Short mmCIF file of C-alpha atoms and ligand atoms in Angstrom, two decimals:
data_model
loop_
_atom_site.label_atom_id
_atom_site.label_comp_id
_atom_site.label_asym_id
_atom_site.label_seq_id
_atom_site.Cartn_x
_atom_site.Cartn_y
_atom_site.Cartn_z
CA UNK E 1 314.25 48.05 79.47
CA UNK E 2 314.78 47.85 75.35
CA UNK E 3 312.60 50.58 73.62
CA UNK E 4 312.56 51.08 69.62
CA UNK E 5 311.28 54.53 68.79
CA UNK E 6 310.21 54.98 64.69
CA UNK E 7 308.35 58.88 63.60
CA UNK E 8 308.89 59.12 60.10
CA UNK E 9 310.08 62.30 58.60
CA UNK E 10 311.32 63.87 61.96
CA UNK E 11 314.85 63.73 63.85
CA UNK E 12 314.27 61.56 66.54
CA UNK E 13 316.63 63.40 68.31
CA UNK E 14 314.42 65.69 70.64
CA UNK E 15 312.13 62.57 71.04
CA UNK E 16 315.10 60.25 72.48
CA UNK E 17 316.41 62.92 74.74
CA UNK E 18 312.64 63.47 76.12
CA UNK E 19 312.00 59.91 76.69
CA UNK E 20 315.09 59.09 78.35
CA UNK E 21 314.57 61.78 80.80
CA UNK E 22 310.59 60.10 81.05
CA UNK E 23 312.18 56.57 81.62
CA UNK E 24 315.53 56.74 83.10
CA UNK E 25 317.31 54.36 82.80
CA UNK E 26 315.82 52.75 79.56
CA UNK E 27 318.35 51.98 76.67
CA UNK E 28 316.62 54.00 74.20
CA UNK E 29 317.14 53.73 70.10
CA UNK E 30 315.63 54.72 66.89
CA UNK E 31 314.64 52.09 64.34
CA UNK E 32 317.05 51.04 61.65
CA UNK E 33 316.36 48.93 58.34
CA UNK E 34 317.79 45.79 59.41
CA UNK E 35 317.37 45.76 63.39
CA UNK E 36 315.69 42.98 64.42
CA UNK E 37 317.21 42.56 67.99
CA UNK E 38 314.70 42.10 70.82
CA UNK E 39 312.78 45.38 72.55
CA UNK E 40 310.55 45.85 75.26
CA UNK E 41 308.21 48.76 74.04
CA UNK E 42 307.65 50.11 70.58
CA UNK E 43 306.66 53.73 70.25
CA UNK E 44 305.84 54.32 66.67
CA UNK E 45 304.16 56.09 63.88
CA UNK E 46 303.34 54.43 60.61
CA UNK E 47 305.79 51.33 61.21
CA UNK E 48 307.25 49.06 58.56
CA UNK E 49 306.59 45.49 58.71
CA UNK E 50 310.08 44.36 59.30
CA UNK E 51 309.91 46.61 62.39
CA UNK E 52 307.06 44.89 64.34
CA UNK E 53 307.06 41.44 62.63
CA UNK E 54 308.47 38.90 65.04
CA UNK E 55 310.17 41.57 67.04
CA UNK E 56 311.17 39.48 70.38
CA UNK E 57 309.87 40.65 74.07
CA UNK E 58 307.35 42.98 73.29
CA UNK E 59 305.47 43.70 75.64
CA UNK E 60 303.56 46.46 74.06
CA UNK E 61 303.63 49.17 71.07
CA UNK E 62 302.75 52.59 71.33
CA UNK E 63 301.07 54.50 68.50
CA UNK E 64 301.99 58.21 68.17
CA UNK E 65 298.97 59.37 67.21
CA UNK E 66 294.96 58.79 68.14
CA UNK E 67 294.12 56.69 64.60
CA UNK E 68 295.14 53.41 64.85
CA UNK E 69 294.84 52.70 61.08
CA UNK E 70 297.73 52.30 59.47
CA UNK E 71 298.99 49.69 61.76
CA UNK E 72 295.72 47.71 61.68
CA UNK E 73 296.09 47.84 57.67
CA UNK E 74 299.76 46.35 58.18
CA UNK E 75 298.18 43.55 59.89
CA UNK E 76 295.20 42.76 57.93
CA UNK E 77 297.28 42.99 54.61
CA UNK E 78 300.28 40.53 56.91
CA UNK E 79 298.38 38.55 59.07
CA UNK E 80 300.72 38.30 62.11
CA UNK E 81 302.64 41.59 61.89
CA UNK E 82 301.23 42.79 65.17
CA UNK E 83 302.71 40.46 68.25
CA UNK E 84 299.99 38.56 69.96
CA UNK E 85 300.29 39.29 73.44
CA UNK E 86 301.48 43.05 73.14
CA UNK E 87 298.66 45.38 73.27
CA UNK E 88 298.48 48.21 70.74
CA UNK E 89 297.96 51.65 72.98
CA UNK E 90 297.19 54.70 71.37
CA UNK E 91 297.24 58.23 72.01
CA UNK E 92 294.19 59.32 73.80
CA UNK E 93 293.96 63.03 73.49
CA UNK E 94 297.84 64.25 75.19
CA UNK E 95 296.73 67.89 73.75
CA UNK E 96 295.02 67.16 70.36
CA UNK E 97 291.28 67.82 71.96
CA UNK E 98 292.08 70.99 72.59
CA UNK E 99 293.54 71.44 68.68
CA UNK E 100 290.51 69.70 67.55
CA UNK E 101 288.26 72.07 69.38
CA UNK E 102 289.83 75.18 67.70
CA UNK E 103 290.21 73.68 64.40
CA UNK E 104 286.25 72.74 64.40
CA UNK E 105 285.02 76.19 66.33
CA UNK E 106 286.54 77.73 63.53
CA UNK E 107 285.23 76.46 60.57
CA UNK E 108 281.91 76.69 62.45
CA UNK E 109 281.72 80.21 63.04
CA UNK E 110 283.13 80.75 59.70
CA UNK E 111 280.20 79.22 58.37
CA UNK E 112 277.92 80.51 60.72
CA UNK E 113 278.99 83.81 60.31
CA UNK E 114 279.26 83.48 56.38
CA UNK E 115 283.17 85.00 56.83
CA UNK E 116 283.76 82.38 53.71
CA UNK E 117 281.37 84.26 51.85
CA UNK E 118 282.95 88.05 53.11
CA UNK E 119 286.42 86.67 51.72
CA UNK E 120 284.57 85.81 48.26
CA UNK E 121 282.75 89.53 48.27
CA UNK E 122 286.23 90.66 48.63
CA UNK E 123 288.36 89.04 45.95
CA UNK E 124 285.48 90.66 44.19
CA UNK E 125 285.93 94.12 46.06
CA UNK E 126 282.10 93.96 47.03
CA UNK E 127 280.63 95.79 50.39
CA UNK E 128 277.77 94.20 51.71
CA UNK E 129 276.42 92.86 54.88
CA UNK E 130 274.85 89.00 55.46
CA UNK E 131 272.37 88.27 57.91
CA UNK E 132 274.29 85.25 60.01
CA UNK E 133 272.68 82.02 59.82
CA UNK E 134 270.61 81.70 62.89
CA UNK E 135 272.19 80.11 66.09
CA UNK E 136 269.46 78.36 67.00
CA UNK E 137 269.13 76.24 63.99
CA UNK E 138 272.79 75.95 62.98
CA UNK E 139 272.83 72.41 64.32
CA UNK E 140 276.39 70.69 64.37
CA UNK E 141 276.21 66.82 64.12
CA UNK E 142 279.58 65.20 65.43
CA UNK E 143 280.45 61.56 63.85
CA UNK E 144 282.53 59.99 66.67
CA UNK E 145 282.05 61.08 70.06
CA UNK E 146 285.30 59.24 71.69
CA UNK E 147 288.25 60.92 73.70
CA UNK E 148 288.16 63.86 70.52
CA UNK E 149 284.70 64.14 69.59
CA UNK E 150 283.43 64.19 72.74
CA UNK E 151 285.40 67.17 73.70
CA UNK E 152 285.07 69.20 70.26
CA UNK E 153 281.20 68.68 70.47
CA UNK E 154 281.03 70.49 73.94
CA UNK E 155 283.45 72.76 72.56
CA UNK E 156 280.98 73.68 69.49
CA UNK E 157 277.68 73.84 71.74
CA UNK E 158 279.73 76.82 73.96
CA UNK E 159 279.19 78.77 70.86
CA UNK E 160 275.46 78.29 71.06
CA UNK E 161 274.27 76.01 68.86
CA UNK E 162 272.61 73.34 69.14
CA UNK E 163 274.88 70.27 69.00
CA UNK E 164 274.32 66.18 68.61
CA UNK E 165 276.89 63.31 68.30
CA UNK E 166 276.53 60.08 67.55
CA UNK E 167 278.64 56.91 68.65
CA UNK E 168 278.19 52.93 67.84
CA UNK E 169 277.23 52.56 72.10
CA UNK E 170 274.78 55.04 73.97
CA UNK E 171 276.02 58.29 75.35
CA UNK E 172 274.91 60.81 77.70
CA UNK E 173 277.03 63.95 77.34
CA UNK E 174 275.56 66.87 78.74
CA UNK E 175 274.44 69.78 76.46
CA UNK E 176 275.26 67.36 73.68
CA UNK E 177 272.39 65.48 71.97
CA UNK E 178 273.38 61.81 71.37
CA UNK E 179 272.45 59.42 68.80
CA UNK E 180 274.14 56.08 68.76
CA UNK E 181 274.11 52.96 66.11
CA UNK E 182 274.97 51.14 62.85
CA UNK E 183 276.19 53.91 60.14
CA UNK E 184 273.04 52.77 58.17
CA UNK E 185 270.50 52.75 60.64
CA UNK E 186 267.44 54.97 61.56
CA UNK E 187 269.41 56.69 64.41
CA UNK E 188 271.62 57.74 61.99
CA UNK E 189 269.27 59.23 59.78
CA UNK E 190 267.71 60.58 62.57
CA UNK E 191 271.11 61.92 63.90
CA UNK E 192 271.67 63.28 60.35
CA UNK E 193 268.70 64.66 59.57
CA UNK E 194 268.48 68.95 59.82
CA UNK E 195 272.21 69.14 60.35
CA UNK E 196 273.89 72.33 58.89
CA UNK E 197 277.54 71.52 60.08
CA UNK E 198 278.18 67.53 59.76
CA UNK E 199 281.97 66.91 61.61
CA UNK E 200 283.42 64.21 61.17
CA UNK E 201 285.67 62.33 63.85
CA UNK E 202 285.55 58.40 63.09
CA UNK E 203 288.27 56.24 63.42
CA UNK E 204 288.83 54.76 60.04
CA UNK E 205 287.67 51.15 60.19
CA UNK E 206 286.23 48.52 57.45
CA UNK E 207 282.48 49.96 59.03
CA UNK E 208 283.07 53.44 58.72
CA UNK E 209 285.26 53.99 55.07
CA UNK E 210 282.69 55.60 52.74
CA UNK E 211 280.22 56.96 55.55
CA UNK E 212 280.59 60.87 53.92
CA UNK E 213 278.95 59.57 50.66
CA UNK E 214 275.61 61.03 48.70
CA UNK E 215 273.64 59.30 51.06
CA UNK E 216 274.42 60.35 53.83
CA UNK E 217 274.83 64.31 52.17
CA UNK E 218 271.57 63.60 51.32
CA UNK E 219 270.10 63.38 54.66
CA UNK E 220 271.27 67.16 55.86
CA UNK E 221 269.90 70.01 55.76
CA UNK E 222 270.03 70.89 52.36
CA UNK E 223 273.36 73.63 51.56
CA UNK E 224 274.72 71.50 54.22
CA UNK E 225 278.94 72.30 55.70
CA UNK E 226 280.92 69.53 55.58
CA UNK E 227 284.20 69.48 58.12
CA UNK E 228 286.31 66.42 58.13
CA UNK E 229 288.98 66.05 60.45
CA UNK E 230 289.21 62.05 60.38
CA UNK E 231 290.51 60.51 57.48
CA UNK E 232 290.28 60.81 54.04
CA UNK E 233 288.86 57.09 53.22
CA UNK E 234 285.83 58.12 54.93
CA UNK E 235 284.84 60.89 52.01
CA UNK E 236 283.59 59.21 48.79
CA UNK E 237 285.28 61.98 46.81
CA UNK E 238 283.37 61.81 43.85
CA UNK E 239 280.38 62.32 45.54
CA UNK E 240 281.20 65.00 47.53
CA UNK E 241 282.21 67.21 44.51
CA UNK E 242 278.55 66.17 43.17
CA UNK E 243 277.52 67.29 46.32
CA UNK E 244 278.86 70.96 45.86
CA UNK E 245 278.18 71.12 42.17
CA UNK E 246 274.40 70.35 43.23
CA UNK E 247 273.76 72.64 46.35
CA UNK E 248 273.37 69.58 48.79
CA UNK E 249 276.63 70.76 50.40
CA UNK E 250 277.10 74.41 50.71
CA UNK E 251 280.74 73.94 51.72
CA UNK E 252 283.56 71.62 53.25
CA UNK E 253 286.97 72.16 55.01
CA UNK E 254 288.91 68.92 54.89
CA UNK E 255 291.91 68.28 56.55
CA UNK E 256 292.52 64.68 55.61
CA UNK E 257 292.42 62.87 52.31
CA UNK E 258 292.56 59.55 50.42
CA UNK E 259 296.29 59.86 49.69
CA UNK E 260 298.17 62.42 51.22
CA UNK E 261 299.92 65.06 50.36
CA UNK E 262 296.81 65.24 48.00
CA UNK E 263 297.94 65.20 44.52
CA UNK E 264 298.39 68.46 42.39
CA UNK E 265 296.00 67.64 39.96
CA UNK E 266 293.16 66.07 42.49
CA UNK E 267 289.90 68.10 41.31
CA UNK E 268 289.77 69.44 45.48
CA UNK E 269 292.18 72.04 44.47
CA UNK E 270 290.35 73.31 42.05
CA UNK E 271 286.96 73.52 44.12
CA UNK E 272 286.59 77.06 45.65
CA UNK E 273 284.17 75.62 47.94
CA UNK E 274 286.97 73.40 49.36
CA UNK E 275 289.05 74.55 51.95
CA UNK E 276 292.26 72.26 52.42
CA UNK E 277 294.42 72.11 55.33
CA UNK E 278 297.61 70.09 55.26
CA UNK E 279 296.68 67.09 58.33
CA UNK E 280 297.20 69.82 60.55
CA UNK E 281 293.94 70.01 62.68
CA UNK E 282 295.29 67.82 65.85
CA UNK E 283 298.70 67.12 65.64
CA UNK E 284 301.15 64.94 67.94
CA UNK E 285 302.54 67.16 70.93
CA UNK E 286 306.07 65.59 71.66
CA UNK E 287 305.88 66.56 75.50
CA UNK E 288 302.18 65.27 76.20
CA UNK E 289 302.67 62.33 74.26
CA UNK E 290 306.21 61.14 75.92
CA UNK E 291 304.29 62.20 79.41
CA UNK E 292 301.60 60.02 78.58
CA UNK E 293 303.76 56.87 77.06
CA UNK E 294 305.86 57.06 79.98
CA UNK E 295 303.06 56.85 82.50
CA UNK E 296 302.00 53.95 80.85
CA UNK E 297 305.27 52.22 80.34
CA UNK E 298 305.50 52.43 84.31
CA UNK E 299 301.96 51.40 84.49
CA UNK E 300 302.43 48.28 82.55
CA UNK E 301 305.51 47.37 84.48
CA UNK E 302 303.68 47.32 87.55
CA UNK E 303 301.54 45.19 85.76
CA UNK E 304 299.10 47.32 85.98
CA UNK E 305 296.45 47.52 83.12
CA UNK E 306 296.97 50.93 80.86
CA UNK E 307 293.58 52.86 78.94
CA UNK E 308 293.58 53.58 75.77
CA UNK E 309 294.43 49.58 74.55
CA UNK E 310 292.70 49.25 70.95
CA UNK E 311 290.58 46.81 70.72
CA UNK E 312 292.08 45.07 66.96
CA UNK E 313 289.13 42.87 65.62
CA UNK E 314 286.77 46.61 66.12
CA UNK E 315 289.41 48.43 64.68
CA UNK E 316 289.20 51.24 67.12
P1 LIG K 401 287.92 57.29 69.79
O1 LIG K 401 288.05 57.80 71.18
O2 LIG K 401 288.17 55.85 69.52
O3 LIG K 401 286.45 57.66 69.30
C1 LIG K 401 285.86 57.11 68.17
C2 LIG K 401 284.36 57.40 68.18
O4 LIG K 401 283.79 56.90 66.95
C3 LIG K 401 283.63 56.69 69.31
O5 LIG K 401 282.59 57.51 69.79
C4 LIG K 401 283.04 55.45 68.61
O6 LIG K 401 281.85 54.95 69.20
C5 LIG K 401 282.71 56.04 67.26
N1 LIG K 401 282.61 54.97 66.25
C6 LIG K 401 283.56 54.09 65.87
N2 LIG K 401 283.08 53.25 64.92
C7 LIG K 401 281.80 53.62 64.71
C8 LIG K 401 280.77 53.14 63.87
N3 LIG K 401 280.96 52.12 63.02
N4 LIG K 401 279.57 53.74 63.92
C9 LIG K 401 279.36 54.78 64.77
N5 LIG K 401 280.28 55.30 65.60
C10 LIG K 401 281.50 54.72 65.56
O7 LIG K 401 288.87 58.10 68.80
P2 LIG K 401 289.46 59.59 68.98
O8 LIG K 401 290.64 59.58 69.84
O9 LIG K 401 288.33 60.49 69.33
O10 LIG K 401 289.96 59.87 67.48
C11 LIG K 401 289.07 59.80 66.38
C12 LIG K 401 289.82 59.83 65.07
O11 LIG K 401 290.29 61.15 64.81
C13 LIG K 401 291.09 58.99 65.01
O12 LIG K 401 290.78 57.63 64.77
C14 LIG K 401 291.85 59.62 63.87
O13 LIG K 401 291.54 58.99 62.65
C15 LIG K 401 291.32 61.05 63.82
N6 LIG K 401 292.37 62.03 64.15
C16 LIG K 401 292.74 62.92 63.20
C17 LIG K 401 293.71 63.87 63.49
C18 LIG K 401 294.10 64.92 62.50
O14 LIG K 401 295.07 65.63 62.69
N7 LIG K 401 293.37 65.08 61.42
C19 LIG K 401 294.34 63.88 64.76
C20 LIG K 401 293.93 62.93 65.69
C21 LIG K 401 292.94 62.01 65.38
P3 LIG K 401 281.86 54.28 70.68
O15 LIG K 401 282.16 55.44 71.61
O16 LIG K 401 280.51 53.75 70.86
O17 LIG K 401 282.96 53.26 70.65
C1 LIG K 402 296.52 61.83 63.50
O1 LIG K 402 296.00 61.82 62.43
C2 LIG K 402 296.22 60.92 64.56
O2 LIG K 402 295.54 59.93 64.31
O3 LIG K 402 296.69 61.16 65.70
#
């Protein structure tokens, strides 16, 4: 068995010697410009072109991480990139929930429990106490209740508040109030509206890009937090500064952005409302995900079917 392993930015060397000890016996190598000689499996992150593109015996391609958007971009821009009959298997969770979960709990109860506005009062050497908002209206809405969103939102509603996600299909999660539609719709308004702490954990598809725009600000409760944890295409940047400048949004802590690393001079630096984290909030665990690939490498060649198998015309 041929597999062609690609992680940009990162010695593959820790990665080969993991997955040949997950798949004995496979003849293992890392993508170079120029190869073009047949594989079995791709594992990959962020591929070129000439890597997939008419790449002989695949039989499937695993993406290193839970988003499937970069790869479905490559296709739509090169119709044909992706192989026909290889399914494209992502990452489901293999240890990013849990990340997720912490990442989100955090900026929560920093929010809830105004610690933003304590490390403000200090820079300004001030001593004085703030009522926390009340629990019991601090509603969290989670965009995106799949294998991560589904997990964060029962994290959040441990804390006590109430919680509600919304998906494109009907949910029942328990604890967990569920809305479910079109991004435009009346359930999302619905979904939207009183929300202190909108999350956001969409997959990045032609539906959802521009979904955290004024509108949708618009619907929350007003001084509204915004966390996003996605992607960056989803924010309408522009808007969400208006957003702050105006007191719709109280907040936001963003991990992801339009072009990454965000440029020096993008105006979110300069926003003391903004908190920036560097893609950080879930990242790629090397053992989980070579556990999981593996399992499903054996899976396959059992010919058995694998989860987790994106379905390309949703995007998702
Ligand atoms: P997932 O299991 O595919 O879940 C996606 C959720 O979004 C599902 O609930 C889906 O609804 C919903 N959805 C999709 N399109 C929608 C639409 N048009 N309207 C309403 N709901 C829609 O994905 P996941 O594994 O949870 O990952 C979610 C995203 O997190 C990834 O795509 C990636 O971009 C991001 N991520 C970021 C990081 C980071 O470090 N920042 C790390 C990992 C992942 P249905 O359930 O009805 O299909
Ligand atoms: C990271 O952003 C991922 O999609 O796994």
């Amino acid at each position: 068995m041929k597999v062609l392993f690609h992680l940009p930015q990162t010695d593959a060397s820790a990665w080969l010697h993991g997955l040949a000890l997950a798949l004995p016996g496979a003849e293992l190598r890392e993508w170079q410009p120029g190869d073009d000689a047949p594989a079995d499996f791709a594992i990959v992150w962020k591929p070129p072109r000439e890597l997939l593109a008419a790449r002989a015996g695949l039989r499937a391609i695993f993406n290193l991480g839970a988003g499937v958007d970069a790869i479905l971009a490559l296709e739509r821009e090169h119709p044909g990139t992706l192989p026909k009959d290889a399914p494209l298997v992502r990452l489901e969770d293999s240890g990013m929930a849990q990340q997720m979960s912490e990442y989100v709990m955090h900026a929560v109860l920093r929010y809830q429990r105004r610690f933003d506005e304590y490390g403000l009062a200090q820079a300004r050497r001030e001593w004085h106490g703030l009522a926390p908002h009340p629990r019991d209206t601090f509603t969290v809405g989670v965009l995106g209740v799949g294998v991560l969103g589904a997990q964060v939102a029962r994290a959040v509603a441990s804390l006590g508040v109430p919680v509600r996600g919304f998906s494109r299909s009907a949910k029942q999660l328990d604890g967990i109030d569920t809305y479910a539609g079109e991004l435009h719709g009346a359930q999302f308004d619905a979904f939207l509206d009183g929300v202190k702490v909108l999350v956001n954990l969409l997959p990045a598809t032609p539906d959802t890009i521009d979904a955290l725009n004024a509108r949708t600000f618009s619907k929350l409760a007003r001084g509204a937090y915004l966390v996003n944890v996605a992607r960056g295409t989803h924010v309408v940047d522009r808007d969400l500064l208006d957003a702050l400048a105006g007191g719709t949004l109280s907040a936001a802590t963003l991990d992801v952005f339009r072009d990454e690393p965000l440029a020096a001079e993008h105006p979110f630096w300069r926003e003391p409302r903004i908190t920036i984290t560097p893609h950080c909030s879930a990242l790629t665990l090397r053992d989980e995900a070579i556990a999981q690939i593996a399992d499903k490498i054996a899976a396959l060649s059992r010919g058995e079917t694998v989860s987790g198998v994106v379905d390309t015309e949703r995007g998702y």
